PDB file of C-alpha atoms in Angstrom:
ATOM      1  CA  MET A 204      31.465  -3.729   5.539  1.00  0.00           C
ATOM      2  CA  THR A 205      27.741  -3.005   5.771  1.00  0.00           C
ATOM      3  CA  GLN A 206      27.018   0.684   5.412  1.00  0.00           C
ATOM      4  CA  SER A 207      24.514   2.309   7.760  1.00  0.00           C
ATOM      5  CA  HIS A 208      21.840   4.592   6.346  1.00  0.00           C
ATOM      6  CA  PRO A 209      19.276   6.907   8.009  1.00  0.00           C
ATOM      7  CA  ARG A 210      16.492   5.211   9.932  1.00  0.00           C
ATOM      8  CA  ILE A 211      13.110   5.416   8.202  1.00  0.00           C
ATOM      9  CA  SER A 212      10.192   6.663  10.287  1.00  0.00           C
ATOM     10  CA  LYS A 213       7.690   8.158   7.819  1.00  0.00           C
ATOM     11  CA  ALA A 214       5.124   6.511   5.592  1.00  0.00           C
ATOM     12  CA  VAL A 215       3.093   8.114   2.804  1.00  0.00           C
ATOM     13  CA  ILE A 216      -0.245   6.645   1.713  1.00  0.00           C
ATOM     14  CA  PRO A 217      -1.719   8.089  -1.514  1.00  0.00           C
ATOM     15  CA  ALA A 218      -5.497   7.969  -1.130  1.00  0.00           C
ATOM     16  CA  ALA A 219      -6.886  10.537  -3.569  1.00  0.00           C
ATOM     17  CA  GLY A 220      -8.228   8.149  -6.228  1.00  0.00           C
ATOM     18  CA  LEU A 221     -11.880   8.223  -7.246  1.00  0.00           C
ATOM     19  CA  GLY A 222     -12.480   4.471  -7.006  1.00  0.00           C
ATOM     20  CA  THR A 223     -14.437   4.350 -10.257  1.00  0.00           C
ATOM     21  CA  ARG A 224     -14.180   0.550 -10.490  1.00  0.00           C
ATOM     22  CA  PHE A 225     -16.436   0.303  -7.424  1.00  0.00           C
ATOM     23  CA  LEU A 226     -19.183   2.684  -8.487  1.00  0.00           C
ATOM     24  CA  PRO A 227     -21.870   3.268  -7.315  1.00  0.00           C
ATOM     25  CA  ALA A 228     -20.544   2.224  -3.871  1.00  0.00           C
ATOM     26  CA  THR A 229     -17.805   4.862  -4.076  1.00  0.00           C
ATOM     27  CA  LYS A 230     -20.048   7.696  -5.231  1.00  0.00           C
ATOM     28  CA  ALA A 231     -20.117   9.095  -1.680  1.00  0.00           C
ATOM     29  CA  THR A 232     -17.810   6.679   0.185  1.00  0.00           C
ATOM     30  CA  PRO A 233     -14.028   6.654  -0.341  1.00  0.00           C
ATOM     31  CA  LYS A 234     -12.898   3.338  -1.801  1.00  0.00           C
ATOM     32  CA  GLU A 235     -10.329   3.105   0.997  1.00  0.00           C
ATOM     33  CA  MET A 236     -13.196   2.942   3.492  1.00  0.00           C
ATOM     34  CA  LEU A 237     -14.822  -0.109   1.918  1.00  0.00           C
ATOM     35  CA  PRO A 238     -14.818  -2.825   4.595  1.00  0.00           C
ATOM     36  CA  VAL A 239     -12.669  -5.926   4.352  1.00  0.00           C
ATOM     37  CA  VAL A 240     -14.683  -8.111   6.729  1.00  0.00           C
ATOM     38  CA  ASP A 241     -15.284  -5.529   9.499  1.00  0.00           C
ATOM     39  CA  LYS A 242     -12.375  -3.141   9.083  1.00  0.00           C
ATOM     40  CA  PRO A 243     -11.829  -0.584   6.294  1.00  0.00           C
ATOM     41  CA  ALA A 244      -9.083  -1.446   3.829  1.00  0.00           C
ATOM     42  CA  ILE A 245      -7.093   1.665   4.714  1.00  0.00           C
ATOM     43  CA  GLN A 246      -6.701   0.569   8.333  1.00  0.00           C
ATOM     44  CA  TYR A 247      -4.914  -2.620   7.250  1.00  0.00           C
ATOM     45  CA  VAL A 248      -2.430  -0.433   5.356  1.00  0.00           C
ATOM     46  CA  VAL A 249      -1.766   1.888   8.297  1.00  0.00           C
ATOM     47  CA  GLU A 250      -1.333  -1.127  10.575  1.00  0.00           C
ATOM     48  CA  GLU A 251       1.258  -2.523   8.159  1.00  0.00           C
ATOM     49  CA  ALA A 252       3.249   0.709   8.257  1.00  0.00           C
ATOM     50  CA  VAL A 253       3.164   0.766  12.049  1.00  0.00           C
ATOM     51  CA  SER A 254       4.229  -2.878  12.317  1.00  0.00           C
ATOM     52  CA  ALA A 255       7.310  -1.990  10.225  1.00  0.00           C
ATOM     53  CA  GLY A 256       8.207   0.774  12.696  1.00  0.00           C
ATOM     54  CA  LEU A 257       6.762   3.693  10.705  1.00  0.00           C
ATOM     55  CA  ASP A 258       4.387   5.499  13.043  1.00  0.00           C
ATOM     56  CA  ASP A 259       4.473   8.904  11.306  1.00  0.00           C
ATOM     57  CA  VAL A 260       1.891   8.549   8.526  1.00  0.00           C
ATOM     58  CA  LEU A 261       0.957  11.130   5.896  1.00  0.00           C
ATOM     59  CA  MET A 262      -2.177  10.429   3.901  1.00  0.00           C
ATOM     60  CA  VAL A 263      -2.496  12.194   0.532  1.00  0.00           C
ATOM     61  CA  THR A 264      -6.216  12.732   0.030  1.00  0.00           C
ATOM     62  CA  GLY A 265      -8.614  14.569  -2.257  1.00  0.00           C
ATOM     63  CA  ARG A 266     -12.184  15.793  -2.378  1.00  0.00           C
ATOM     64  CA  ASN A 267     -14.805  13.695  -0.550  1.00  0.00           C
ATOM     65  CA  LYS A 268     -12.125  11.912   1.507  1.00  0.00           C
ATOM     66  CA  ARG A 269     -13.046  13.390   4.878  1.00  0.00           C
ATOM     67  CA  PRO A 270     -14.232   9.990   6.213  1.00  0.00           C
ATOM     68  CA  LEU A 271     -10.597   8.849   6.143  1.00  0.00           C
ATOM     69  CA  GLU A 272      -9.657  11.566   8.608  1.00  0.00           C
ATOM     70  CA  ASP A 273     -12.719  10.869  10.738  1.00  0.00           C
ATOM     71  CA  HIS A 274     -11.892   7.168  10.946  1.00  0.00           C
ATOM     72  CA  PHE A 275      -8.464   7.805  12.462  1.00  0.00           C
ATOM     73  CA  ASP A 276      -9.780  10.509  14.792  1.00  0.00           C
ATOM     74  CA  ARG A 277     -11.505  10.117  18.145  1.00  0.00           C
ATOM     75  CA  ASN A 278     -15.284   9.716  18.195  1.00  0.00           C
ATOM     76  CA  TYR A 279     -16.164  10.771  21.708  1.00  0.00           C
ATOM     77  CA  GLU A 280     -19.929  10.346  21.345  1.00  0.00           C
ATOM     78  CA  LEU A 281     -19.586   6.756  20.142  1.00  0.00           C
ATOM     79  CA  GLU A 282     -16.941   5.949  22.728  1.00  0.00           C
ATOM     80  CA  SER A 283     -19.131   7.362  25.488  1.00  0.00           C
ATOM     81  CA  ALA A 284     -22.135   5.339  24.323  1.00  0.00           C
ATOM     82  CA  LEU A 285     -20.121   2.100  24.246  1.00  0.00           C
ATOM     83  CA  GLN A 286     -18.630   2.857  27.642  1.00  0.00           C
ATOM     84  CA  LYS A 287     -22.081   3.381  29.155  1.00  0.00           C
ATOM     85  CA  LYS A 288     -23.177   0.044  27.699  1.00  0.00           C
ATOM     86  CA  GLY A 289     -20.157  -1.648  29.183  1.00  0.00           C
ATOM     87  CA  ASP A 290     -19.156  -2.863  25.718  1.00  0.00           C
ATOM     88  CA  ALA A 291     -15.414  -2.925  26.307  1.00  0.00           C
ATOM     89  CA  GLY A 292     -14.679  -5.091  23.253  1.00  0.00           C
ATOM     90  CA  ARG A 293     -16.194  -2.739  20.693  1.00  0.00           C
ATOM     91  CA  LEU A 294     -14.844   0.288  22.565  1.00  0.00           C
ATOM     92  CA  ALA A 295     -11.324  -1.076  22.189  1.00  0.00           C
ATOM     93  CA  LYS A 296     -11.845  -1.626  18.454  1.00  0.00           C
ATOM     94  CA  VAL A 297     -13.108   1.936  17.990  1.00  0.00           C
ATOM     95  CA  GLN A 298     -10.184   3.421  19.910  1.00  0.00           C
ATOM     96  CA  GLU A 299      -7.634   1.233  18.126  1.00  0.00           C
ATOM     97  CA  SER A 300      -7.725   3.196  14.871  1.00  0.00           C
ATOM     98  CA  SER A 301      -7.236   6.565  16.584  1.00  0.00           C
ATOM     99  CA  ASP A 302      -4.274   5.281  18.616  1.00  0.00           C
ATOM    100  CA  LEU A 303      -2.422   3.558  15.769  1.00  0.00           C
ATOM    101  CA  ALA A 304      -0.085   6.295  14.551  1.00  0.00           C
ATOM    102  CA  THR A 305       0.546  10.017  14.320  1.00  0.00           C
ATOM    103  CA  MET A 306      -1.604  10.859  11.315  1.00  0.00           C
ATOM    104  CA  HIS A 307      -1.158  13.807   8.941  1.00  0.00           C
ATOM    105  CA  TYR A 308      -3.140  14.782   5.852  1.00  0.00           C
ATOM    106  CA  VAL A 309      -2.535  16.789   2.699  1.00  0.00           C
ATOM    107  CA  ARG A 310      -4.777  17.235  -0.328  1.00  0.00           C
ATOM    108  CA  GLN A 311      -3.492  16.406  -3.768  1.00  0.00           C
ATOM    109  CA  GLY A 312      -5.799  18.898  -5.468  1.00  0.00           C
ATOM    110  CA  ASP A 313      -5.484  17.961  -9.134  1.00  0.00           C
ATOM    111  CA  PRO A 314      -5.444  14.204  -9.897  1.00  0.00           C
ATOM    112  CA  LYS A 315      -2.149  14.183 -11.792  1.00  0.00           C
ATOM    113  CA  GLY A 316      -1.078  10.637 -11.019  1.00  0.00           C
ATOM    114  CA  LEU A 317       0.829   8.650  -8.412  1.00  0.00           C
ATOM    115  CA  GLY A 318       4.067  10.547  -8.988  1.00  0.00           C
ATOM    116  CA  HIS A 319       2.315  13.844  -8.283  1.00  0.00           C
ATOM    117  CA  ALA A 320       0.662  12.393  -5.177  1.00  0.00           C
ATOM    118  CA  VAL A 321       4.067  11.360  -3.831  1.00  0.00           C
ATOM    119  CA  LEU A 322       5.438  14.821  -4.640  1.00  0.00           C
ATOM    120  CA  CYS A 323       2.716  16.330  -2.454  1.00  0.00           C
ATOM    121  CA  ALA A 324       4.449  14.638   0.491  1.00  0.00           C
ATOM    122  CA  ALA A 325       7.750  16.493  -0.008  1.00  0.00           C
ATOM    123  CA  PRO A 326       7.201  19.256   2.613  1.00  0.00           C
ATOM    124  CA  HIS A 327       6.328  16.669   5.260  1.00  0.00           C
ATOM    125  CA  VAL A 328       9.025  14.138   4.416  1.00  0.00           C
ATOM    126  CA  GLY A 329      11.879  16.590   3.954  1.00  0.00           C
ATOM    127  CA  HIS A 330      15.284  15.024   3.295  1.00  0.00           C
ATOM    128  CA  GLU A 331      14.628  11.605   4.827  1.00  0.00           C
ATOM    129  CA  PRO A 332      14.029   8.273   3.120  1.00  0.00           C
ATOM    130  CA  PHE A 333      10.387   7.268   3.406  1.00  0.00           C
ATOM    131  CA  ALA A 334       7.937   4.509   2.540  1.00  0.00           C
ATOM    132  CA  VAL A 335       4.979   4.665   0.169  1.00  0.00           C
ATOM    133  CA  LEU A 336       2.093   2.228   0.612  1.00  0.00           C
ATOM    134  CA  LEU A 337      -0.720   2.033  -1.931  1.00  0.00           C
ATOM    135  CA  GLY A 338      -4.110   1.413  -0.374  1.00  0.00           C
ATOM    136  CA  ASP A 339      -5.275  -1.076  -3.014  1.00  0.00           C
ATOM    137  CA  ASP A 340      -2.629  -3.631  -2.038  1.00  0.00           C
ATOM    138  CA  LEU A 341      -3.124  -5.416   1.266  1.00  0.00           C
ATOM    139  CA  ILE A 342      -0.153  -7.470   2.428  1.00  0.00           C
ATOM    140  CA  ASP A 343      -0.868 -10.236   4.907  1.00  0.00           C
ATOM    141  CA  PRO A 344       0.684  -9.284   8.281  1.00  0.00           C
ATOM    142  CA  ARG A 345       2.255 -12.755   8.470  1.00  0.00           C
ATOM    143  CA  ASP A 346       4.423 -11.789   5.478  1.00  0.00           C
ATOM    144  CA  PRO A 347       6.324  -8.652   6.637  1.00  0.00           C
ATOM    145  CA  LEU A 348       7.238  -7.281   3.206  1.00  0.00           C
ATOM    146  CA  LEU A 349       7.636  -3.643   4.228  1.00  0.00           C
ATOM    147  CA  ARG A 350       9.877  -4.495   7.155  1.00  0.00           C
ATOM    148  CA  ARG A 351      12.144  -6.433   4.802  1.00  0.00           C
ATOM    149  CA  MET A 352      12.223  -3.508   2.368  1.00  0.00           C
ATOM    150  CA  VAL A 353      13.235  -1.141   5.154  1.00  0.00           C
ATOM    151  CA  GLU A 354      16.069  -3.511   6.081  1.00  0.00           C
ATOM    152  CA  VAL A 355      17.312  -3.572   2.484  1.00  0.00           C
ATOM    153  CA  GLN A 356      17.188   0.223   2.202  1.00  0.00           C
ATOM    154  CA  GLU A 357      19.051   0.690   5.466  1.00  0.00           C
ATOM    155  CA  GLN A 358      21.720  -1.719   4.207  1.00  0.00           C
ATOM    156  CA  HIS A 359      22.146  -0.432   0.645  1.00  0.00           C
ATOM    157  CA  GLY A 360      20.681   3.085   0.671  1.00  0.00           C
ATOM    158  CA  GLY A 361      18.872   4.395  -2.378  1.00  0.00           C
ATOM    159  CA  SER A 362      15.364   3.151  -3.088  1.00  0.00           C
ATOM    160  CA  VAL A 363      13.662  -0.223  -2.802  1.00  0.00           C
ATOM    161  CA  ILE A 364      10.580  -1.414  -4.666  1.00  0.00           C
ATOM    162  CA  ALA A 365       8.404  -4.464  -4.093  1.00  0.00           C
ATOM    163  CA  LEU A 366       8.317  -6.946  -6.980  1.00  0.00           C
ATOM    164  CA  MET A 367       6.176  -9.975  -7.647  1.00  0.00           C
ATOM    165  CA  GLU A 368       6.394 -12.510 -10.453  1.00  0.00           C
ATOM    166  CA  VAL A 369       3.240 -12.536 -12.586  1.00  0.00           C
ATOM    167  CA  ALA A 370       2.146 -14.424 -15.679  1.00  0.00           C
ATOM    168  CA  PRO A 371       3.402 -12.799 -18.920  1.00  0.00           C
ATOM    169  CA  GLU A 372      -0.160 -12.058 -20.038  1.00  0.00           C
ATOM    170  CA  GLN A 373      -0.686  -9.956 -16.887  1.00  0.00           C
ATOM    171  CA  ILE A 374       2.436  -7.805 -17.050  1.00  0.00           C
ATOM    172  CA  HIS A 375       0.676  -5.083 -19.048  1.00  0.00           C
ATOM    173  CA  LEU A 376      -1.296  -4.271 -15.909  1.00  0.00           C
ATOM    174  CA  TYR A 377       1.815  -3.324 -13.931  1.00  0.00           C
ATOM    175  CA  GLY A 378       5.042  -1.424 -13.959  1.00  0.00           C
ATOM    176  CA  CYS A 379       7.790  -3.865 -14.895  1.00  0.00           C
ATOM    177  CA  ALA A 380      11.427  -4.117 -13.775  1.00  0.00           C
ATOM    178  CA  ALA A 381      14.576  -5.268 -15.551  1.00  0.00           C
ATOM    179  CA  VAL A 382      16.783  -6.790 -12.857  1.00  0.00           C
ATOM    180  CA  ASP A 383      20.058  -8.496 -12.008  1.00  0.00           C
ATOM    181  CA  PRO A 384      20.457 -10.995  -9.137  1.00  0.00           C
ATOM    182  CA  THR A 385      22.325 -10.214  -5.916  1.00  0.00           C
ATOM    183  CA  ASP A 386      23.822 -12.349  -3.174  1.00  0.00           C
ATOM    184  CA  ASP A 387      20.494 -12.192  -1.295  1.00  0.00           C
ATOM    185  CA  GLY A 388      17.973 -14.598  -2.786  1.00  0.00           C
ATOM    186  CA  ASP A 389      14.992 -12.271  -2.332  1.00  0.00           C
ATOM    187  CA  VAL A 390      16.789  -9.083  -3.457  1.00  0.00           C
ATOM    188  CA  VAL A 391      17.550  -7.952  -7.022  1.00  0.00           C
ATOM    189  CA  LYS A 392      19.283  -4.906  -8.490  1.00  0.00           C
ATOM    190  CA  VAL A 393      16.972  -2.880 -10.718  1.00  0.00           C
ATOM    191  CA  HIS A 394      18.521  -1.252 -13.777  1.00  0.00           C
ATOM    192  CA  ASP A 395      15.423  -0.331 -15.798  1.00  0.00           C
ATOM    193  CA  LEU A 396      11.673   0.148 -15.338  1.00  0.00           C
ATOM    194  CA  VAL A 397       8.798   0.292 -17.807  1.00  0.00           C
ATOM    195  CA  GLU A 398       5.229   1.349 -17.022  1.00  0.00           C
ATOM    196  CA  LYS A 399       2.609  -1.212 -18.178  1.00  0.00           C
ATOM    197  CA  PRO A 400       4.478  -2.666 -21.166  1.00  0.00           C
ATOM    198  CA  ALA A 401       2.988  -5.017 -23.735  1.00  0.00           C
ATOM    199  CA  ALA A 402       3.971  -8.620 -23.023  1.00  0.00           C
ATOM    200  CA  ALA A 403       6.313  -8.654 -26.027  1.00  0.00           C
ATOM    201  CA  ASP A 404       8.131  -5.532 -24.773  1.00  0.00           C
ATOM    202  CA  ALA A 405       8.396  -6.452 -21.094  1.00  0.00           C
ATOM    203  CA  PRO A 406      11.986  -6.900 -19.858  1.00  0.00           C
ATOM    204  CA  SER A 407      10.866  -9.510 -17.301  1.00  0.00           C
ATOM    205  CA  ASN A 408       7.788 -10.821 -15.524  1.00  0.00           C
ATOM    206  CA  TYR A 409       8.684  -8.945 -12.332  1.00  0.00           C
ATOM    207  CA  ALA A 410       5.757  -6.619 -11.632  1.00  0.00           C
ATOM    208  CA  ILE A 411       5.916  -3.650  -9.279  1.00  0.00           C
ATOM    209  CA  ILE A 412       3.352  -3.912  -6.493  1.00  0.00           C
ATOM    210  CA  GLY A 413       2.246  -1.139  -4.205  1.00  0.00           C
ATOM    211  CA  ARG A 414       5.112  -0.819  -1.735  1.00  0.00           C
ATOM    212  CA  TYR A 415       8.113   1.494  -2.089  1.00  0.00           C
ATOM    213  CA  VAL A 416      10.911   2.760   0.129  1.00  0.00           C
ATOM    214  CA  LEU A 417      12.246   5.892  -1.543  1.00  0.00           C
ATOM    215  CA  ASP A 418      15.280   8.101  -1.347  1.00  0.00           C
ATOM    216  CA  PRO A 419      14.232  11.774  -0.998  1.00  0.00           C
ATOM    217  CA  HIS A 420      16.050  12.620  -4.263  1.00  0.00           C
ATOM    218  CA  ILE A 421      12.910  11.241  -5.918  1.00  0.00           C
ATOM    219  CA  PHE A 422      11.252  14.605  -5.245  1.00  0.00           C
ATOM    220  CA  ASP A 423      13.749  16.518  -7.384  1.00  0.00           C
ATOM    221  CA  ILE A 424      13.148  14.112 -10.246  1.00  0.00           C
ATOM    222  CA  LEU A 425       9.355  14.195  -9.882  1.00  0.00           C
ATOM    223  CA  ARG A 426       9.369  17.993 -10.100  1.00  0.00           C
ATOM    224  CA  LYS A 427      10.911  17.647 -13.568  1.00  0.00           C
ATOM    225  CA  THR A 428       9.017  14.553 -14.726  1.00  0.00           C
ATOM    226  CA  GLU A 429       6.648  15.193 -17.614  1.00  0.00           C
ATOM    227  CA  PRO A 430       3.260  13.443 -17.756  1.00  0.00           C
ATOM    228  CA  GLY A 431       3.645   9.949 -19.157  1.00  0.00           C
ATOM    229  CA  ARG A 432       1.256   7.062 -19.672  1.00  0.00           C
ATOM    230  CA  GLY A 433      -2.366   8.161 -19.256  1.00  0.00           C
ATOM    231  CA  GLY A 434      -1.320  11.810 -19.172  1.00  0.00           C
ATOM    232  CA  GLU A 435      -0.227  11.418 -15.540  1.00  0.00           C
ATOM    233  CA  ILE A 436       3.059  11.935 -13.714  1.00  0.00           C
ATOM    234  CA  GLN A 437       4.222   8.361 -13.216  1.00  0.00           C
ATOM    235  CA  LEU A 438       6.288   7.336 -10.207  1.00  0.00           C
ATOM    236  CA  THR A 439       7.736   4.534 -12.344  1.00  0.00           C
ATOM    237  CA  ASP A 440       9.218   7.093 -14.767  1.00  0.00           C
ATOM    238  CA  ALA A 441      11.009   8.880 -11.925  1.00  0.00           C
ATOM    239  CA  LEU A 442      12.283   5.611 -10.488  1.00  0.00           C
ATOM    240  CA  GLN A 443      13.579   4.668 -13.923  1.00  0.00           C
ATOM    241  CA  GLN A 444      15.832   7.721 -13.826  1.00  0.00           C
ATOM    242  CA  LEU A 445      17.150   6.731 -10.396  1.00  0.00           C
ATOM    243  CA  ALA A 446      17.822   3.198 -11.629  1.00  0.00           C
ATOM    244  CA  ALA A 447      19.669   4.500 -14.700  1.00  0.00           C
ATOM    245  CA  ASP A 448      22.030   6.730 -12.700  1.00  0.00           C
ATOM    246  CA  GLU A 449      22.560   5.726  -9.080  1.00  0.00           C
ATOM    247  CA  LYS A 450      24.841   8.729  -8.524  1.00  0.00           C
ATOM    248  CA  VAL A 451      21.673  10.826  -8.237  1.00  0.00           C
ATOM    249  CA  GLY A 452      19.987   9.080  -5.322  1.00  0.00           C
ATOM    250  CA  GLY A 453      21.664   5.750  -4.801  1.00  0.00           C
ATOM    251  CA  PRO A 454      20.825   2.391  -6.335  1.00  0.00           C
ATOM    252  CA  VAL A 455      17.362   0.904  -6.819  1.00  0.00           C
ATOM    253  CA  HIS A 456      16.845  -2.578  -5.422  1.00  0.00           C
ATOM    254  CA  GLY A 457      13.813  -4.808  -5.514  1.00  0.00           C
ATOM    255  CA  VAL A 458      12.518  -7.231  -2.900  1.00  0.00           C
ATOM    256  CA  VAL A 459      10.841 -10.188  -4.604  1.00  0.00           C
ATOM    257  CA  PHE A 460       7.664 -10.946  -2.682  1.00  0.00           C
ATOM    258  CA  LYS A 461       6.213 -14.459  -2.614  1.00  0.00           C
ATOM    259  CA  GLY A 462       3.754 -14.035   0.222  1.00  0.00           C
ATOM    260  CA  ARG A 463       0.046 -13.337   0.530  1.00  0.00           C
ATOM    261  CA  ARG A 464      -1.257 -10.208  -1.195  1.00  0.00           C
ATOM    262  CA  TYR A 465      -4.830  -9.029  -1.669  1.00  0.00           C
ATOM    263  CA  ASP A 466      -5.677  -6.570  -4.444  1.00  0.00           C
ATOM    264  CA  THR A 467      -8.692  -4.669  -3.139  1.00  0.00           C
ATOM    265  CA  GLY A 468      -8.694  -2.375  -6.176  1.00  0.00           C
ATOM    266  CA  ASP A 469     -10.219  -5.158  -8.277  1.00  0.00           C
ATOM    267  CA  ARG A 470     -13.774  -6.250  -7.505  1.00  0.00           C
ATOM    268  CA  GLY A 471     -13.059  -9.957  -7.862  1.00  0.00           C
ATOM    269  CA  ASP A 472      -9.897  -9.826  -5.758  1.00  0.00           C
ATOM    270  CA  TYR A 473     -11.681  -7.645  -3.216  1.00  0.00           C
ATOM    271  CA  LEU A 474     -14.292 -10.371  -2.721  1.00  0.00           C
ATOM    272  CA  ARG A 475     -11.610 -13.059  -2.554  1.00  0.00           C
ATOM    273  CA  ALA A 476      -9.752 -11.039   0.082  1.00  0.00           C
ATOM    274  CA  ILE A 477     -12.869 -10.860   2.250  1.00  0.00           C
ATOM    275  CA  VAL A 478     -13.455 -14.609   1.952  1.00  0.00           C
ATOM    276  CA  ARG A 479      -9.834 -15.509   2.721  1.00  0.00           C
ATOM    277  CA  LEU A 480      -9.522 -13.197   5.699  1.00  0.00           C
ATOM    278  CA  ALA A 481     -12.929 -14.193   7.089  1.00  0.00           C
ATOM    279  CA  CYS A 482     -12.029 -17.872   6.825  1.00  0.00           C
ATOM    280  CA  GLU A 483      -8.895 -17.268   8.888  1.00  0.00           C
ATOM    281  CA  ARG A 484     -10.601 -15.343  11.685  1.00  0.00           C
ATOM    282  CA  GLU A 485     -10.954 -17.262  14.946  1.00  0.00           C
ATOM    283  CA  ASP A 486     -14.320 -15.647  15.669  1.00  0.00           C
ATOM    284  CA  LEU A 487     -15.785 -16.045  12.179  1.00  0.00           C
ATOM    285  CA  GLY A 488     -13.777 -18.745  10.451  1.00  0.00           C
ATOM    286  CA  PRO A 489     -15.253 -22.031  11.749  1.00  0.00           C
ATOM    287  CA  ASP A 490     -18.888 -21.194  11.009  1.00  0.00           C
ATOM    288  CA  PHE A 491     -18.068 -19.340   7.803  1.00  0.00           C
ATOM    289  CA  ARG A 492     -15.943 -22.180   6.405  1.00  0.00           C
ATOM    290  CA  THR A 493     -18.733 -24.659   7.156  1.00  0.00           C
ATOM    291  CA  TRP A 494     -21.260 -22.500   5.327  1.00  0.00           C
ATOM    292  CA  LEU A 495     -18.871 -21.908   2.427  1.00  0.00           C
ATOM    293  CA  ARG A 496     -18.255 -25.635   1.910  1.00  0.00           C
ATOM    294  CA  SER A 497     -21.995 -26.242   1.957  1.00  0.00           C
ATOM    295  CA  TYR A 498     -22.662 -23.428  -0.478  1.00  0.00           C
ATOM    296  CA  VAL A 499     -20.004 -24.593  -2.931  1.00  0.00           C
ATOM    297  CA  ALA A 500     -21.252 -28.193  -2.766  1.00  0.00           C
ATOM    298  CA  GLU A 501     -24.872 -27.222  -3.329  1.00  0.00           C
ATOM    299  CA  GLU A 502     -24.574 -24.350  -5.794  1.00  0.00           C
ATOM    300  CA  MET A 503     -21.454 -25.131  -7.806  1.00  0.00           C
TER     301      MET A 503
END
């Protein structure tokens, strides 16, 4: 018999990073506000949470991140100006971000790692399971990864992480999972996790990507987790403890993702994401694809 577990309604988005890979652009602009075509990356992430039924969103921010709050707030002066111009299309786009979800904010303070950022969400989340979405990973809305993860968590309880198969030479860039198969083809049981292992030490080529659905027991473990790799409190280390002893907070499962993902934390992938998404836009795609073909033929 399928067991029923509490419905998930809250999402946490850690957004306190400095964005050093995009300097000097991020000297005064949060990396999450960098545009992907004509919309900041962070809005894609909030839209993903909402599409999965999570409309209570807590953003964990830091210094110089005020533009994130402003983006999801009302801008009455701009709205009034667009209304007077009769520009209903742009007015709707401006209002869209402020109407997406119920937004909350908390500052991380000290940059002590992803695990610490998640721990900052404890007072807001309470004793409910919740989702964590990293802003550097954009998941194509046609591939509803988070919704599937919520389904798996509601079926099995515990925690669920998103996994993606990568080439062995890339596994050192990710957290890595040791897994066993289940009856569901896209779901695996996780029994061990390692943060950024060398290729020779990796238990698999299943990499953790930036989506999690977590049991609230993770907070108790994070409070006791010592700094790990890079001197930071690693979420992977806390999840490893949950995977090793499911009596603490239930099992850890993984959803193996084979859809479209854009890594906007890497400059090359950020540019590729813009090109791919622009090519698929009805308003931009036809002309842009024509220009792109011409450019490649002439310059490459």
